[in-house]
Short mmCIF file of C-alpha atoms in Angstrom, two decimals:
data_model
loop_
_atom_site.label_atom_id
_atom_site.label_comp_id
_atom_site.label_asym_id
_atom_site.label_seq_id
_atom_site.Cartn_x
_atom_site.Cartn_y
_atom_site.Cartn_z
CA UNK R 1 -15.14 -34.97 5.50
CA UNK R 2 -16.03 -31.89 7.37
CA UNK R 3 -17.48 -29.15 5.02
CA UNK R 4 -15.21 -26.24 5.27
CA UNK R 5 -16.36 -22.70 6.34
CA UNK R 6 -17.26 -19.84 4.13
CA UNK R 7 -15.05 -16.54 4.36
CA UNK R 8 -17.91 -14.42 5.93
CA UNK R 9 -18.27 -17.32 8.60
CA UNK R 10 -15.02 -17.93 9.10
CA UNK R 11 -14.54 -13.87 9.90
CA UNK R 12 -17.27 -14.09 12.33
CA UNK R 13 -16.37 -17.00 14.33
CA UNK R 14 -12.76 -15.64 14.72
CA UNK R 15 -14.08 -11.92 15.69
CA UNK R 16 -16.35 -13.51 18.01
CA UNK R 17 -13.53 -16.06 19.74
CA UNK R 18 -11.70 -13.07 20.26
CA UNK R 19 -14.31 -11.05 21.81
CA UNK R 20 -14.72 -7.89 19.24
CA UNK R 21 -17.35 -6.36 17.87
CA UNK R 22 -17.24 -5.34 14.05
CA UNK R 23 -16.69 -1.75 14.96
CA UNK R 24 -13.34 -2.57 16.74
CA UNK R 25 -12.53 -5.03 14.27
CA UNK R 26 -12.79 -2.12 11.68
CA UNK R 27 -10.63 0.07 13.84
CA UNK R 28 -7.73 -2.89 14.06
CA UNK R 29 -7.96 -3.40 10.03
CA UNK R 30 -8.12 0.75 9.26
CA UNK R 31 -11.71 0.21 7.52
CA UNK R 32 -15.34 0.81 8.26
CA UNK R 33 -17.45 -1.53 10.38
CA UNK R 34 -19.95 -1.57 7.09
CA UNK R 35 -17.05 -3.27 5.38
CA UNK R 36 -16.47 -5.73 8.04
CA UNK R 37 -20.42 -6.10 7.47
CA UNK R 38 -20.50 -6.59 4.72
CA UNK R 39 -17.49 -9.42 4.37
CA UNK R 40 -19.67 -11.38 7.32
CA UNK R 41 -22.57 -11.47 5.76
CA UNK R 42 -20.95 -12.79 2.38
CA UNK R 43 -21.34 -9.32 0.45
CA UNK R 44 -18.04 -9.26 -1.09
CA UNK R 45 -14.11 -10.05 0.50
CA UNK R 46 -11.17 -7.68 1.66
CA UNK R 47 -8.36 -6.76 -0.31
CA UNK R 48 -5.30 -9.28 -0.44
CA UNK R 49 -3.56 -6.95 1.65
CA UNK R 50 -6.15 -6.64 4.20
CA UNK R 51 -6.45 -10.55 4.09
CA UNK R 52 -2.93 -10.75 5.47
CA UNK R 53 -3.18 -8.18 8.07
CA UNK R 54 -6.80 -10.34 9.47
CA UNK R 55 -4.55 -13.72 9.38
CA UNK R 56 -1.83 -11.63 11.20
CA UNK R 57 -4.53 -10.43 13.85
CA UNK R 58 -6.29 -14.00 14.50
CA UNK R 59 -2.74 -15.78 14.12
CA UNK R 60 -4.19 -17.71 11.94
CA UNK R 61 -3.00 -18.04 7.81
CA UNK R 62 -4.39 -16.77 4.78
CA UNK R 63 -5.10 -20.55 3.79
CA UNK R 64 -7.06 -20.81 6.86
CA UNK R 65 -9.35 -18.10 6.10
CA UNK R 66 -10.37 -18.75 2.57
CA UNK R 67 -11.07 -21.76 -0.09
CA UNK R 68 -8.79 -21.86 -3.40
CA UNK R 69 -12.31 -20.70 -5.09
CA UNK R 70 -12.64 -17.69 -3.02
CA UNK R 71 -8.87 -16.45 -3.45
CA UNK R 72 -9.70 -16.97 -7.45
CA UNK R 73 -12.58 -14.54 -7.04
CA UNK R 74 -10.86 -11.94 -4.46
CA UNK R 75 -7.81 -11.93 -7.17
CA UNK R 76 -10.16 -11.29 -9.93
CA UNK R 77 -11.75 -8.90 -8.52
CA UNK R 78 -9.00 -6.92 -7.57
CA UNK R 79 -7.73 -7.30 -11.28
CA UNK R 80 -10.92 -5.85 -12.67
CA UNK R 81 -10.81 -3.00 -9.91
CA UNK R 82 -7.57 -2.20 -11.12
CA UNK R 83 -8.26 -2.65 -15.00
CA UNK R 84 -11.11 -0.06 -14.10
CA UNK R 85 -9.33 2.08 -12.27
CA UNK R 86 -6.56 2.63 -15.07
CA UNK R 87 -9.14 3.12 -17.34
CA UNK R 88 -10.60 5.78 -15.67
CA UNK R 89 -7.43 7.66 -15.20
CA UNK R 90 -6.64 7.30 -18.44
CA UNK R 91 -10.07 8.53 -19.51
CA UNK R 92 -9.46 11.37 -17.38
CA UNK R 93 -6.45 12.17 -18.93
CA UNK R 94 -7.89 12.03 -22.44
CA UNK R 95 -10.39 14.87 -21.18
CA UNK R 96 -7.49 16.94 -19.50
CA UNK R 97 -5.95 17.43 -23.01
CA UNK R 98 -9.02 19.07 -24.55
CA UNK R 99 -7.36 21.65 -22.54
CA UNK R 100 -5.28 21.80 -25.57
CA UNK R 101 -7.65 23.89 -27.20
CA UNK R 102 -6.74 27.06 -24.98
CA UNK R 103 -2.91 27.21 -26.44
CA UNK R 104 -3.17 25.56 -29.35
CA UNK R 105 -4.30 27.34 -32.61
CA UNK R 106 -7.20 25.42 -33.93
CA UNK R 107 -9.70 28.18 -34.18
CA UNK R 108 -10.35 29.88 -37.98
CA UNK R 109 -11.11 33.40 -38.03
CA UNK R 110 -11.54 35.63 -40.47
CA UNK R 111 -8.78 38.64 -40.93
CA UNK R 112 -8.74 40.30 -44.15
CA UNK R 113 -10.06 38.33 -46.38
CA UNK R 114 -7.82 34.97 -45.43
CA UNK R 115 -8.56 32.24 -42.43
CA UNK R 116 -6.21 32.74 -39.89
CA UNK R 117 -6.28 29.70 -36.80
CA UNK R 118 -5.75 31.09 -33.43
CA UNK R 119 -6.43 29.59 -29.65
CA UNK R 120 -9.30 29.93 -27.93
CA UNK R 121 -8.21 32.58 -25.89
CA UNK R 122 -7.61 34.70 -28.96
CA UNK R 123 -10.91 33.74 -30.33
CA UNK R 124 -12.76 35.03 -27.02
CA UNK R 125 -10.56 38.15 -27.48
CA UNK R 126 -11.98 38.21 -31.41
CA UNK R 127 -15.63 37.10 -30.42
CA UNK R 128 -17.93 36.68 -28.13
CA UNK R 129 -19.16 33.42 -29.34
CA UNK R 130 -15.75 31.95 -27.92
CA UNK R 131 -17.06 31.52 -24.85
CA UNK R 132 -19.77 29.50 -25.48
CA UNK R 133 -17.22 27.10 -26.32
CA UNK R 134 -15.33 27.85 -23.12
CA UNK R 135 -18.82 26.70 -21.63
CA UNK R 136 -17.92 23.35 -22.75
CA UNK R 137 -14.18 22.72 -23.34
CA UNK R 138 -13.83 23.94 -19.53
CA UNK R 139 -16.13 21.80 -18.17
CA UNK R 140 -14.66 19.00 -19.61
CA UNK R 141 -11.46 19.59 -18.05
CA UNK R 142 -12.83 19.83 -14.86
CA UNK R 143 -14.78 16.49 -15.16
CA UNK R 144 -11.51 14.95 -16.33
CA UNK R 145 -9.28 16.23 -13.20
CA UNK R 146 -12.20 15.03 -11.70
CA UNK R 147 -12.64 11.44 -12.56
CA UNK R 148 -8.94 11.00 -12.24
CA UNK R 149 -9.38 12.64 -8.61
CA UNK R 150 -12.30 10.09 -7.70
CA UNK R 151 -10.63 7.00 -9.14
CA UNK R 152 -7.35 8.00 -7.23
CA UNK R 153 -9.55 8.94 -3.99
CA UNK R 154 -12.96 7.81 -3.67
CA UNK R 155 -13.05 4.30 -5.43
CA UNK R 156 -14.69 3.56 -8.90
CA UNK R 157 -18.66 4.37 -7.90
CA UNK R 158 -17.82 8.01 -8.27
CA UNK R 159 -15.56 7.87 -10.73
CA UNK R 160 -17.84 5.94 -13.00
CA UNK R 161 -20.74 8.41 -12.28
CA UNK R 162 -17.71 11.52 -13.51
CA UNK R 163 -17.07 9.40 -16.37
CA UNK R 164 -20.60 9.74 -17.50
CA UNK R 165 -20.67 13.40 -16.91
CA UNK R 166 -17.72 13.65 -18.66
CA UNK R 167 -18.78 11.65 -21.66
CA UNK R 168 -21.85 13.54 -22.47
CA UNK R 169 -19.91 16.89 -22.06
CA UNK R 170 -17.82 15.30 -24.28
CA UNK R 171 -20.20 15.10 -26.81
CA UNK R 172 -22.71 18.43 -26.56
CA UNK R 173 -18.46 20.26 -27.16
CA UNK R 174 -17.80 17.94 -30.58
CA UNK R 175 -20.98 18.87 -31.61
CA UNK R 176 -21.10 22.74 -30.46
CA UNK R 177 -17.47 22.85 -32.69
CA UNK R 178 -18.98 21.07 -35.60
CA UNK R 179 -22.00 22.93 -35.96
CA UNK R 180 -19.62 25.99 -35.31
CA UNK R 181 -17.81 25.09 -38.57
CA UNK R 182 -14.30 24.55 -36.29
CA UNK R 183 -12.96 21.50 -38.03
CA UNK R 184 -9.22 21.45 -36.52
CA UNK R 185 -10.96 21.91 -32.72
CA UNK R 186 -13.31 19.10 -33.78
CA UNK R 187 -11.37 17.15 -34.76
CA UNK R 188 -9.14 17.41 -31.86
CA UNK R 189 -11.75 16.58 -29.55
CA UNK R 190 -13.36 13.64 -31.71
CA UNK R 191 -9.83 11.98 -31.89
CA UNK R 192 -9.95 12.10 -28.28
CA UNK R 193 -13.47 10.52 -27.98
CA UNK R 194 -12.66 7.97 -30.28
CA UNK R 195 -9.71 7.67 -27.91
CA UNK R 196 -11.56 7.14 -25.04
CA UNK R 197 -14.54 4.61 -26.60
CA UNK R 198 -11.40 2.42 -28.13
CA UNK R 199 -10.19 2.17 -24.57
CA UNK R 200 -13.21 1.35 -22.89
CA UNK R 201 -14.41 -1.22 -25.73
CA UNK R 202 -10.77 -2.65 -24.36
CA UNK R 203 -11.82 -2.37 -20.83
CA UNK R 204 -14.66 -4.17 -20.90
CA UNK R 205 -13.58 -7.02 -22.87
CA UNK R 206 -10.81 -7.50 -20.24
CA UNK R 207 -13.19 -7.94 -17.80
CA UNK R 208 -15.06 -10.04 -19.39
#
C-alpha cells in the first residue's frame, strides 16, 4: 500500500503542478509567503478555514490534503489558540477594571480627625503621593487595553509578551498600595490578580 503524503508535501506538489510560486500562492490564500513556508516545510498547518479555501483552489478535498492524524492536530491546535486567546482577553479585561480605582472611593484620608475614602482623583487633589500610584494603576490599564488589542490583532506572541508586562505591573501596584497602608485599593487589585492566576492555572490545564 502506497505510503500517503505528508501535508507540507502534499502543498508543494499541488503548488508546483499548478505552476505557482509560494509568493502567489500566499496572495491567492490572503497570507504571507513565510506561512506558505513554513506549512511546506512541515513547520506547522493552516487554519481549517484556510484548508478549505487550498482544496477549493487545487480542486482537490480537504481529505485529500491531510491524514485523520494531522486534522486531530490542526483542530487542537486551533482549540488551544482559541483557549489562549480568551484567556488573554479576559486577562486584559481583569486589568481594565483596576481602572476602577479612579471613580471608586477606596482611598483613606485623613479629614478631621476621622478616615474618610475617596477616589484617586480626589486623593491626587489631597496629595501628591497620589500620583505615584497613578504611575502604576495607569499603566496597568494601558497594558490591559493592550493585551486585549494584541490578542484581537496581532496573534498570541505579542499578547503573551503584554501579559507579562502586565503581570509584573500588576504586582509592583498591589505592593505600592500595601506598603501605602490602602487596604480597600489593595484589595481591589489583589482580588483581581488572584482573578487572573485562577484563570490562567485554568488555561493551562486545558491545554494540557
Amino acid at each position: 500500500m502506497e505510503k500517503r503524503k505528508k501535508f507540507s508535501e502534499t502543498l508543494q506538489s499541488l503548488r508546483r503542478r499548478s505552476g505557482l510560486t509560494q509568493e502567489q500562492l500566499a496572495e491567492k490564500l490572503y497570507v504571507s509567503r513565510t506561512a506558505v513556508s513554513k506549512w511546506e516545510t512541515g513547520g506547522g498547518y493552516p487554519g481549517l478555514d484556510t484548508l478549505v479555501d487550498i482544496a477549493a483552489l487545487f480542486d482537490v478535498s480537504v481529505d485529500e490534503l491531510l491524514s485523520g492524524a494531522e486534522i486531530v492536530d490542526i483542530a487542537e491546535s486551533e482549540s488551544r489558540e482559541r483557549a489562549a486567546g480568551m484567556f488573554g482577553i479576559v486577562a486584559g479585561a481583569l486589568d481594565l477594571a483596576a481602572g476602577l480605582l479612579f471613580v471608586l472611593p477606596l482611598f483613606g484620608v485623613e479629614r478631621a480627625g476621622m478616615v474618610q475614602t475617596v477616589s484617586l482623583v480626589e486623593y491626587c487633589g489631597i496629595t501628591q503621593f497620589g500620583y505615584s500610584f497613578v504611575c502604576v494603576v495607569l499603566p496597568l490599564v494601558i497594558a490591559g487595553a493592550a493585551e486585549i488589542a494584541a490578542r484581537l490583532l496581532a496573534g498570541n506572541r505579542l499578547a503573551n509578551g503584554m501579559l507579562v508586562v502586565s503581570a509584573a505591573i500588576h504586582v509592583l501596584a498591589v505592593l505600592l498600595l500595601a506598603a501605602a497602608r490602602q487596604p480597600y485599593a489593595t484589595a481591589l487589585l489583589f482580588v483581581l490578580f488572584v482573578a487572573k492566576a485562577a484563570i490562567a492555572l485554568y488555561t493551562v490545564r486545558r491545554l494540557r
